[in-house]
Short mmCIF file of C-alpha atoms in Angstrom, two decimals:
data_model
loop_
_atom_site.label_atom_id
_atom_site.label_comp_id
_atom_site.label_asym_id
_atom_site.label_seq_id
_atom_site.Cartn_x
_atom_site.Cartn_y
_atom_site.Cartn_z
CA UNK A 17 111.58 -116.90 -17.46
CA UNK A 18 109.51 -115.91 -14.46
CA UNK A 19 111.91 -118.06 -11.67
CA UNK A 20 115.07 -115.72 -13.95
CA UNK A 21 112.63 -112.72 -13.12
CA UNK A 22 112.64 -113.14 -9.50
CA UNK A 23 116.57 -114.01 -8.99
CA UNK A 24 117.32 -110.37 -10.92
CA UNK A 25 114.84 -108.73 -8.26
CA UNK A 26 116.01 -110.44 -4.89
CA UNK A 27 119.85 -109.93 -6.50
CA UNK A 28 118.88 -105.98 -6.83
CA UNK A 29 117.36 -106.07 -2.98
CA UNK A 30 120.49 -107.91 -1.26
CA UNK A 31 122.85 -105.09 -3.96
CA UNK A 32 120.71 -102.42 -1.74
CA UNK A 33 121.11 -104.18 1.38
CA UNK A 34 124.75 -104.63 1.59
CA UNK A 35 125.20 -101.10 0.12
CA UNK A 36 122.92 -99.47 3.56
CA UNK A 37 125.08 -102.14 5.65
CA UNK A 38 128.33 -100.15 4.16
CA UNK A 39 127.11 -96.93 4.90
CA UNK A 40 126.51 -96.06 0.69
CA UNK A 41 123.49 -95.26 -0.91
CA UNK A 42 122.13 -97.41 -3.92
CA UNK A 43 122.72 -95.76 -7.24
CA UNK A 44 119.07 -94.68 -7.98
CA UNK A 45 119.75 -92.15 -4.63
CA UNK A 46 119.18 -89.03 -5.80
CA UNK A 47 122.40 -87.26 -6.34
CA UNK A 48 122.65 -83.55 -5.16
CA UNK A 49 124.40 -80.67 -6.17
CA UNK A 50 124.42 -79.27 -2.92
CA UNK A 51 123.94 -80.52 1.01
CA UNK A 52 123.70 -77.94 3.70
CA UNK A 53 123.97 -80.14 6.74
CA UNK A 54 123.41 -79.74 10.48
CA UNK A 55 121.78 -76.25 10.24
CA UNK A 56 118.55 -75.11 12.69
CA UNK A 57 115.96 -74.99 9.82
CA UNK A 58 113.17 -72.22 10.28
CA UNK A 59 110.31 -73.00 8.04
CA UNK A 60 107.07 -71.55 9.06
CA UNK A 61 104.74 -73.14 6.12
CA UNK A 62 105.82 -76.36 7.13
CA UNK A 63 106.47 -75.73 11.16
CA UNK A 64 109.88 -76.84 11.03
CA UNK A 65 111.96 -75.51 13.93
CA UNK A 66 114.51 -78.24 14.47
CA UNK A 67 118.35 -78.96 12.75
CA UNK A 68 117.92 -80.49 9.46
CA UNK A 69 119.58 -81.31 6.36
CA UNK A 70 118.41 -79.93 3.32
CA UNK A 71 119.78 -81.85 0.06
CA UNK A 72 119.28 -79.17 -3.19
CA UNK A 73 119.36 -80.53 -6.92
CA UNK A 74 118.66 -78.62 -10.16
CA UNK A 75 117.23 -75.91 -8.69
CA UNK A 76 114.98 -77.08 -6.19
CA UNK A 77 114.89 -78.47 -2.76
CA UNK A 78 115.41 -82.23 -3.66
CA UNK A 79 114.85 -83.44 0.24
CA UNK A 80 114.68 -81.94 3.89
CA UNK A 81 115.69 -84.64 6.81
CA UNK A 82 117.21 -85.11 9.92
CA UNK A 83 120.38 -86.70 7.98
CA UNK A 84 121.25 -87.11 4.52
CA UNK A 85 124.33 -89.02 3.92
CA UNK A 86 127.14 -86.75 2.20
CA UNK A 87 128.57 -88.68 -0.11
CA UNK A 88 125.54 -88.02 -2.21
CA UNK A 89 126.25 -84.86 -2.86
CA UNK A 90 128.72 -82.72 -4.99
CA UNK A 91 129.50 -80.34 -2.67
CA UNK A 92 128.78 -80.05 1.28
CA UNK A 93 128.24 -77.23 3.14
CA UNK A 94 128.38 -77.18 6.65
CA UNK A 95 125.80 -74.87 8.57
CA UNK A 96 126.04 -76.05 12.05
CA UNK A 97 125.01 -73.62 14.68
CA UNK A 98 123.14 -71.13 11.93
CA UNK A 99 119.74 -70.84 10.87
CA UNK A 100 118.47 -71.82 7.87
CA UNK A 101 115.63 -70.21 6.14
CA UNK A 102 113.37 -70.07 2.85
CA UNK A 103 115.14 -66.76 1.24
CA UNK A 104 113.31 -63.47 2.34
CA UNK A 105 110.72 -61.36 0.47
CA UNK A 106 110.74 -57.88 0.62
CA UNK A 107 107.38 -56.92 -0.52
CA UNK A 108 107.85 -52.78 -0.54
CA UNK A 109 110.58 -51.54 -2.14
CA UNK A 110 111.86 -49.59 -5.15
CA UNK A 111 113.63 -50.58 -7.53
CA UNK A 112 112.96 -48.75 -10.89
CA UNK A 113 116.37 -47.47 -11.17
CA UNK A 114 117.30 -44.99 -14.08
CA UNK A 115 119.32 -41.72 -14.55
CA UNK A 116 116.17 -39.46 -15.90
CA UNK A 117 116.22 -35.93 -13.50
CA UNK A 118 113.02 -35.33 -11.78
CA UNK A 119 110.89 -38.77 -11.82
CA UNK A 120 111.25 -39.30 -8.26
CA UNK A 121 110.94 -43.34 -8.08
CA UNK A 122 110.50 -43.90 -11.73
CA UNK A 123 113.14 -44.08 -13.51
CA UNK A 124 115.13 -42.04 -11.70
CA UNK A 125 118.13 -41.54 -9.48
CA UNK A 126 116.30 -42.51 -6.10
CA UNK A 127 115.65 -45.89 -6.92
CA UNK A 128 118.17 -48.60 -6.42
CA UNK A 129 119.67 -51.73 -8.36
CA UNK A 130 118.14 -54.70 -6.52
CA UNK A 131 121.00 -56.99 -6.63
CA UNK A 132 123.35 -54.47 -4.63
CA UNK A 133 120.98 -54.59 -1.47
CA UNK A 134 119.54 -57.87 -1.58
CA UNK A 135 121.79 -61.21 -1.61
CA UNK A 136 123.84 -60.14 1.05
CA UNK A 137 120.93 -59.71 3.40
CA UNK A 138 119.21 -62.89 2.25
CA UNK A 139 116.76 -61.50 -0.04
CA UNK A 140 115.90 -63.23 -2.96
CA UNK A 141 112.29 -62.05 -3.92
CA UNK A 142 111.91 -57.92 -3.83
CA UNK A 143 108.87 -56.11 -5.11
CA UNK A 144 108.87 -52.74 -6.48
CA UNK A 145 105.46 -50.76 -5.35
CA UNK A 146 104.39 -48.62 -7.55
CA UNK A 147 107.39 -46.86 -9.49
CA UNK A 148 105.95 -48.27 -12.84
CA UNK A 149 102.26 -47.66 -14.09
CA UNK A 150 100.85 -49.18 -16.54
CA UNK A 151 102.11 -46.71 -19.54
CA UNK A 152 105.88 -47.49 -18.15
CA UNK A 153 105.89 -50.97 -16.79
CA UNK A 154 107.28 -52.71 -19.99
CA UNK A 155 110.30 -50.43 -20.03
CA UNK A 156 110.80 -51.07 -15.77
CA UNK A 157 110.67 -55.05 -17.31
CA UNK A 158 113.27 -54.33 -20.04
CA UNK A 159 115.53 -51.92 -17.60
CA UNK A 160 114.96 -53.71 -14.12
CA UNK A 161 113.28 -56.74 -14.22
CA UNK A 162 114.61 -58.77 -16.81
CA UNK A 163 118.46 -57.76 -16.19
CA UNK A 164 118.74 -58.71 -12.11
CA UNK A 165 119.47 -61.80 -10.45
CA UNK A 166 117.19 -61.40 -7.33
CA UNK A 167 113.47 -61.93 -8.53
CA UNK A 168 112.23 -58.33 -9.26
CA UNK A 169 108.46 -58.46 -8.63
CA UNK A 170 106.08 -55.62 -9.10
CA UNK A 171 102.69 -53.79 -7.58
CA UNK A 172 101.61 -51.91 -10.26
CA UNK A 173 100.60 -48.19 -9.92
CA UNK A 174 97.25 -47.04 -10.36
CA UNK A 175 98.90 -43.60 -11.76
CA UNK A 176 99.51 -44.51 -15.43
CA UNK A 177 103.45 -43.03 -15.33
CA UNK A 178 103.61 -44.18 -11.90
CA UNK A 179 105.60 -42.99 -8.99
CA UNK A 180 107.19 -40.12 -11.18
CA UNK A 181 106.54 -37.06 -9.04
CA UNK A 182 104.44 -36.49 -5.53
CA UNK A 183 103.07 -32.93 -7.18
CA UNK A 184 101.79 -33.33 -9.38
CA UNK A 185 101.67 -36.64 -11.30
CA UNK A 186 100.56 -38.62 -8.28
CA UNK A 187 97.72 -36.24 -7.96
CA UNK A 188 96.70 -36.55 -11.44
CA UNK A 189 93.11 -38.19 -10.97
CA UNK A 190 93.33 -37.90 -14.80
CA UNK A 191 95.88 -40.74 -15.40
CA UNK A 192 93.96 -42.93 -12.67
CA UNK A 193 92.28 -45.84 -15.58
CA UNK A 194 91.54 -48.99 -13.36
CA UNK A 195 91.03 -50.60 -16.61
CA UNK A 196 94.30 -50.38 -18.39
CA UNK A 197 96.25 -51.07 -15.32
CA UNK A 198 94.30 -53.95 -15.12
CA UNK A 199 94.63 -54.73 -18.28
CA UNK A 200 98.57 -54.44 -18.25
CA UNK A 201 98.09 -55.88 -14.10
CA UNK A 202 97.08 -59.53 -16.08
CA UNK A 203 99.03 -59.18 -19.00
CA UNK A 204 102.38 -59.57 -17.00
CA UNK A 205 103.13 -62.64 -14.52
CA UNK A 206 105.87 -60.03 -12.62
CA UNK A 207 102.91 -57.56 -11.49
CA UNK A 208 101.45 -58.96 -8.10
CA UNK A 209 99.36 -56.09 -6.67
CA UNK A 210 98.28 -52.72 -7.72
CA UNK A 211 99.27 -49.42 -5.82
CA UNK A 212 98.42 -46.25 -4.65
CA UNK A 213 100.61 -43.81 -3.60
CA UNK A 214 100.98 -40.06 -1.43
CA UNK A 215 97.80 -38.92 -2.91
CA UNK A 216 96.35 -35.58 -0.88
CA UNK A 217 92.95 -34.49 -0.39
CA UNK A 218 89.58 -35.98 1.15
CA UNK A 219 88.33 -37.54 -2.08
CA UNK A 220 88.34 -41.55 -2.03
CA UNK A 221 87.82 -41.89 -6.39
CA UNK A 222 91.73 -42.82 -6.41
CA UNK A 223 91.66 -45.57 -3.64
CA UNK A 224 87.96 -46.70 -5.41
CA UNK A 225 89.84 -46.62 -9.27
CA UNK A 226 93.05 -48.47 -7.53
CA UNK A 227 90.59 -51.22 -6.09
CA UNK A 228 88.91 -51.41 -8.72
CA UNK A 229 92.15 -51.97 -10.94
CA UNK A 230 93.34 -54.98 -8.10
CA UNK A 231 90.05 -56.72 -8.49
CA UNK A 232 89.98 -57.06 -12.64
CA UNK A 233 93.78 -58.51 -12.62
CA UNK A 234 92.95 -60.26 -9.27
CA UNK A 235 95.44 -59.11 -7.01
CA UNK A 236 95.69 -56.98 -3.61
CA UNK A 237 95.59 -53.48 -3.27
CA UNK A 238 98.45 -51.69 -1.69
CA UNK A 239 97.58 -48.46 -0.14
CA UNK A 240 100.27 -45.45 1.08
CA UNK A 241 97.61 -43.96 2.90
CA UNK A 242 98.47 -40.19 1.80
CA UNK A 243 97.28 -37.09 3.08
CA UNK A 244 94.54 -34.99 4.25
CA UNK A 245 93.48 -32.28 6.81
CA UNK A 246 92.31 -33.34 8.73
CA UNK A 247 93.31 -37.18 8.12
CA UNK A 248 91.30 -39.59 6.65
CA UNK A 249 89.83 -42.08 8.95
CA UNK A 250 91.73 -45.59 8.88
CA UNK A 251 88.36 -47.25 9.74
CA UNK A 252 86.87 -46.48 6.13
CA UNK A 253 90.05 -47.76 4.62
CA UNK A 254 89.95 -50.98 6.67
CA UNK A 255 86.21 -51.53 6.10
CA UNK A 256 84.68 -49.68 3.28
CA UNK A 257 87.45 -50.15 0.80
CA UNK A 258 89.97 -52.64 1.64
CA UNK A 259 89.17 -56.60 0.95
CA UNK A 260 90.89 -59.32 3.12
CA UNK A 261 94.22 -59.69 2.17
CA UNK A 262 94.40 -55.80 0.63
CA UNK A 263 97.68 -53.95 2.34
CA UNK A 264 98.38 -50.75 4.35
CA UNK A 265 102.04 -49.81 4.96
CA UNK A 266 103.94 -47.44 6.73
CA UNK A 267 102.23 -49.24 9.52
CA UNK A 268 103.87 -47.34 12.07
CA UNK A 269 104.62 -44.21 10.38
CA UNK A 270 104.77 -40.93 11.99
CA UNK A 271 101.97 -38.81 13.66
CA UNK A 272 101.40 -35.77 11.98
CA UNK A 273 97.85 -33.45 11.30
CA UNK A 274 97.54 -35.29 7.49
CA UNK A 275 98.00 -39.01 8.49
CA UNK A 276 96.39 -40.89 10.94
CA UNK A 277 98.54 -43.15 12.95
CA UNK A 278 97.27 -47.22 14.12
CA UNK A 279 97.55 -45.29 17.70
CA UNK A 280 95.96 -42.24 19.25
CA UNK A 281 97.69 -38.95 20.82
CA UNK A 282 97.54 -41.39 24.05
CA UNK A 283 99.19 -44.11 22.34
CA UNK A 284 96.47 -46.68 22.31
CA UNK A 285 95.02 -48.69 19.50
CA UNK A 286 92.79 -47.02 17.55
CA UNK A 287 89.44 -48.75 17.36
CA UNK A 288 88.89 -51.66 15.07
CA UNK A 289 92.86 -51.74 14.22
CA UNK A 290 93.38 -54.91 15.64
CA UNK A 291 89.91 -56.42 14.14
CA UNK A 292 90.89 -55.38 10.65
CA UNK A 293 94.37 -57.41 11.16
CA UNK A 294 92.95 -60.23 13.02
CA UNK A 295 89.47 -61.17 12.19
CA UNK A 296 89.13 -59.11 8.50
CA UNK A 297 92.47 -60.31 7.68
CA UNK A 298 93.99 -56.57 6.41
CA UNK A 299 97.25 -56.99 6.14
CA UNK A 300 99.61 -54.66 8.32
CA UNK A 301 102.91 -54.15 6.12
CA UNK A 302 106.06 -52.37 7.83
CA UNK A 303 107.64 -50.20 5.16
CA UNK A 304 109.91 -48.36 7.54
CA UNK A 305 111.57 -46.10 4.78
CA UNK A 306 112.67 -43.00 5.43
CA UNK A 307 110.47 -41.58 7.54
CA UNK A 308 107.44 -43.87 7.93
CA UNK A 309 108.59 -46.02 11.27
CA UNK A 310 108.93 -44.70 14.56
CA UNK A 311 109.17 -46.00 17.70
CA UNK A 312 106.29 -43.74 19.69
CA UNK A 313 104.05 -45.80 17.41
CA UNK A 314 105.50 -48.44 17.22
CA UNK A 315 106.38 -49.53 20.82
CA UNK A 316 102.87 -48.96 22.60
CA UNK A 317 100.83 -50.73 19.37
CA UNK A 318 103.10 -53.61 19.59
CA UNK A 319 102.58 -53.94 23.25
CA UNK A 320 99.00 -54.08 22.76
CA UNK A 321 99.29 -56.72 20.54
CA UNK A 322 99.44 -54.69 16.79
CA UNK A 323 102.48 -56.81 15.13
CA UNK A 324 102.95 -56.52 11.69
CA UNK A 325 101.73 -59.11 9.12
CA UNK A 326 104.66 -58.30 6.65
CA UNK A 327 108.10 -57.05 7.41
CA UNK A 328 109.54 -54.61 4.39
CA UNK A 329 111.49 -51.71 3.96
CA UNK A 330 110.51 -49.37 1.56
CA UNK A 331 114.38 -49.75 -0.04
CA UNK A 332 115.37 -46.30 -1.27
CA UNK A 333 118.35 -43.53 -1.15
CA UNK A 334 116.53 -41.86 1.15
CA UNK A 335 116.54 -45.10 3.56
CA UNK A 336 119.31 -47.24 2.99
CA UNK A 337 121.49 -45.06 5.15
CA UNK A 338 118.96 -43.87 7.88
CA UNK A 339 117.00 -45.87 10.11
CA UNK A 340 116.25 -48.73 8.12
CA UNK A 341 119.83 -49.47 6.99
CA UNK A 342 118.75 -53.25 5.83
CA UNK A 343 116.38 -56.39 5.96
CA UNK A 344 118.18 -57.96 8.35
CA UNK A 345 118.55 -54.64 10.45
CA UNK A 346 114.96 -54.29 10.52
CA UNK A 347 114.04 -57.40 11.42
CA UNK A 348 116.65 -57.28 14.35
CA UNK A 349 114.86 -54.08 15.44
CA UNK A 350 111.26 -56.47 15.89
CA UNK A 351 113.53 -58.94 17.47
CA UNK A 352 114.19 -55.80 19.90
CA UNK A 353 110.94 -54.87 20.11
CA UNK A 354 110.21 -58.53 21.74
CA UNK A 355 109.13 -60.13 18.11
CA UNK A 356 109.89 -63.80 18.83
CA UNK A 357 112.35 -64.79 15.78
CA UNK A 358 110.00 -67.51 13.83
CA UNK A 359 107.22 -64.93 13.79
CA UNK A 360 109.81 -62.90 12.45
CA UNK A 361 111.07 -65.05 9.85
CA UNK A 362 107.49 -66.03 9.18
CA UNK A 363 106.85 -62.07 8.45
CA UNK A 364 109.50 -62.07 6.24
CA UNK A 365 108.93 -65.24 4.26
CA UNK A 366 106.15 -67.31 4.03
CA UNK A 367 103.40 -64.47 4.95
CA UNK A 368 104.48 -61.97 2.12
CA UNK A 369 104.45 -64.91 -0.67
CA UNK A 370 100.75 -65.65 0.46
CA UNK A 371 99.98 -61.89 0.12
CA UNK A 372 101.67 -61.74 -3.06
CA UNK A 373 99.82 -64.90 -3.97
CA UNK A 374 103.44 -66.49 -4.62
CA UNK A 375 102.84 -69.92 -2.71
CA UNK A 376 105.80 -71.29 -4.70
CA UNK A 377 107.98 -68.93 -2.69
CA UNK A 378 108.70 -68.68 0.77
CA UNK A 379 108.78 -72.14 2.29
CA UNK A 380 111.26 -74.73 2.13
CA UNK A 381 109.00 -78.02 1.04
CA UNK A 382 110.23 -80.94 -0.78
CA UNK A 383 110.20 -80.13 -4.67
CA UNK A 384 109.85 -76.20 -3.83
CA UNK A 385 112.37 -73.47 -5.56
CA UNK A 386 115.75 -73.83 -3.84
CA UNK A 387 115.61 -69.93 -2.43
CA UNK A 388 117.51 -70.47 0.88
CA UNK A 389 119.06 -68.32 3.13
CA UNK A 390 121.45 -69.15 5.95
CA UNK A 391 121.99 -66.52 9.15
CA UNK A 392 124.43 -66.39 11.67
CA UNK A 393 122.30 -64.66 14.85
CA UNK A 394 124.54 -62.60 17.15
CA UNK A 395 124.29 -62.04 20.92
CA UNK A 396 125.65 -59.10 22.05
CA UNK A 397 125.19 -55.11 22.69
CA UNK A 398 123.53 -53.44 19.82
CA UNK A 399 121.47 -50.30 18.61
CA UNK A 400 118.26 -49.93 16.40
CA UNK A 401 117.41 -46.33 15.34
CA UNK A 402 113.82 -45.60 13.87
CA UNK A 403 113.30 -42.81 10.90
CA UNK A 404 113.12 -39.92 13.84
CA UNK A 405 116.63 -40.66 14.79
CA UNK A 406 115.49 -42.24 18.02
CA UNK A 407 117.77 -45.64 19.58
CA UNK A 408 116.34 -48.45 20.94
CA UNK A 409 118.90 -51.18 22.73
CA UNK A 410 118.89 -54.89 21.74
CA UNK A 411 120.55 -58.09 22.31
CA UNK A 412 120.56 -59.64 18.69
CA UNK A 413 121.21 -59.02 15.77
CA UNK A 414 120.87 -61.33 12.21
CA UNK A 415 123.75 -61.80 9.80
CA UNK A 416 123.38 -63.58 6.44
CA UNK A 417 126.34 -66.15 5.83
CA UNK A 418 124.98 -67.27 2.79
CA UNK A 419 122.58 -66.91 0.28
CA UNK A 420 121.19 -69.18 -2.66
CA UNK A 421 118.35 -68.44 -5.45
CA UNK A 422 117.18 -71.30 -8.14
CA UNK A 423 119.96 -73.34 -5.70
CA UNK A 424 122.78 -71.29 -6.96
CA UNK A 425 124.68 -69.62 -4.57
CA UNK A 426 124.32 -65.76 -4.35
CA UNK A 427 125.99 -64.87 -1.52
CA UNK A 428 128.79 -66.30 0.68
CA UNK A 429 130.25 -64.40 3.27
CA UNK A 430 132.95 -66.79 4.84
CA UNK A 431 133.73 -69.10 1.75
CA UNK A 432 131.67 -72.09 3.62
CA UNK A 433 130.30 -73.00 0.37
CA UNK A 434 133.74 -72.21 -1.68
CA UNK A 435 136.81 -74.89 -2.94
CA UNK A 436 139.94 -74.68 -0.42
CA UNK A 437 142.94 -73.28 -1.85
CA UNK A 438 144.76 -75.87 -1.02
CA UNK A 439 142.35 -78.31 -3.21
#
């Protein structure tokens, strides 16, 4: 018995043996749905910077090497010569669409339907900040959440009918409970962060109730730093109320007399900026918008060293025409700014899932959700406008070929993952 034992093993190791020899792969080889083979793979969790194939199956990223042999796979897809990324996270954006008149971001007409603006550009993780609180955010689950493809996430606002009007619902101190938002903040797996939002005056009880809030559902604050005059100092923010890993955006907004700017009237730093990012670990989120990015700011804090943690784009009607345009246009602009293109990618990926304390998202490791995105990266003579309708000049500029989520494909802008006609 034990001598017929040993001939069925050494019979299964010379099967193997002569199948490698061939060129085939045994038939316990994991068979994969889909190959993407000979693409530069940009992975910043796992400092991959090198051309890989990735193998995907049921969902998830079933290996990542420098050659997997195709006949294992259903269908190959060949990415030679593009980049290939974990799909992007856009963590500031709105997306609590509805048709109600006069609720500004909540429910309302200036909101947008994620999947429209998302796929195409390589999103596959968006989070809405702020348009639900926590008296609306089961309806924003049941309307938005629940009915998209991309994954809608959520930062919950610490205004109970959230992001429904600046004046005066946002200034309602009234509908500021840090206990039922957290309450609602742990209830739901979707909400990632808690809010706060264009709130005007010199009193600091909101930004005190919203921490509070983020620290009973354990999550990070997001702060719109809103308005006062004269402006509140960013230095309080940074150090009296923020925690590490709590998040200002509009990083580079405008200067004006209610909001104080990361730079001075002389365009330097102001002090402790760049401690707060570097050594408290505040997170420094983009959320060019409308009209929170310009390039007076921008320019002179980036060349003193002020780049952003996160890059998002504070999606809206009032943006996705203007400056911003798109996630990929935006991140072309830091390419033009002289961001190097894995910090860029890392800004966009695997930094805003640690924020958003989504480690499953973001990276591309063995076993991980199959949320991929593939970009062609152009040379050539292009413009990047800010929200003050000024141009910068660049030299790149990102195009997404093709997009998957959960390993399906979203997105595929030549075919490269489609059937012939012929076939």
């Amino acid at each position: 018995m034990i001598n017929e034992m040993k001939r069925i093993v050494q019979r299964g190791i010379w099967v193997t043996l002569i199948l490698c020899i061939a060129g085939l792969q045994p038939l316990t080889a994991q068979q994969l749905d889909l190959l993407l083979k000979g693409g530069h793979v940009l992975d910043p969790k796992n400092g991959v910077d090198q051309v890989m194939d990735i193998g995907i199956s049921d969902g998830r990223i079933d290996e990542i090497s420098n050659s997997i042999n195709e006949t294992r796979a259903e269908r190959v897809v060949d990415v030679t010569g593009l980049y290939v990324t974990p799909g992007l996270i856009d963590i500031h954006s709105h997306h609590y669409y509805g048709t109600v008149a006069d609720r500004y971001l909540s429910n309302s007409f200036t909101a947008l339907p994620p999947d429209g603006f998302t796929f195409r550009v390589g999103l596959t993780t968006v989070v809405d900040v702020g348009g639900a609180g926590w008296r609306n955010f089961r309806h924003f689950k049941d309307q938005v959440i629940d009915r998209s493809q991309t994954r809608v996430l959520s930062f919950l606002n610490i205004v109970g009918d959230g992001m429904s009007g600046v004046v005066p619902n946002e200034q309602n101190l009234n509908d500021m409970d840090p206990k039922m938002t957290g309450l609602v903040a742990a209830q739901f797996p979707e909400v990632v962060g808690i809010k706060l939002a264009h709130y005007h005056g010199h009193d600091w009880e909101p930004y005190r109730r919203a921490k509070e809030a983020a620290e009973r559902a354990g999550v990070p604050l997001m702060v719109d730093f809103g308005g006062a005059e004269p402006p509140l100092p960013l230095e309080t923010l940074f150090f009296d109320i923020f925690e590490p890993g709590d998040i200002l955006t509009h990083a580079y907004r405008g200067t004006n007399r209610t909001r104080q700017p990361v730079v001075d009237e002389n365009g330097d730093l102001r002090p402790r900026v760049l401690e707060a990012q570097q050594e408290r670990g505040i997170i420094l989120d983009v959320g060019h918008g409308g009209g929170s990015f310009i390039f007076d700011n921008a320019i002179p804090a980036t060349r003193q060293g002020l780049w952003p943690s996160t890059i998002s784009t504070d999606l809206h009607t009032g943006s996705m025409n203007a400056g911003m345009k798109s996630m990929l246009n935006l991140m072309s602009k830091f390419m033009s700014l002289g961001m190097p293109l894995q910090d860029v990618i890392h800004a966009s990926t695997w930094k805003p899932a640690q924020v958003i304390q989504r480690e499953d998202l973001g990276h591309l490791s063995e076993g991980a959700i199959a949320d991929v995105a593939v970009f062609r990266l152009h040379e050539g003579e292009f413009g990047y406008v800010d929200a003050a309708g000024k141009q910068i000049p660049g030299d790149w500029k990102l195009e997404a070929e093709l997009t998957l989520k959960d390993g399906r494909v979203m997105w595929d802008l030549n075919g490269r993952a489609a059937t012939p006609w012929e076939e």
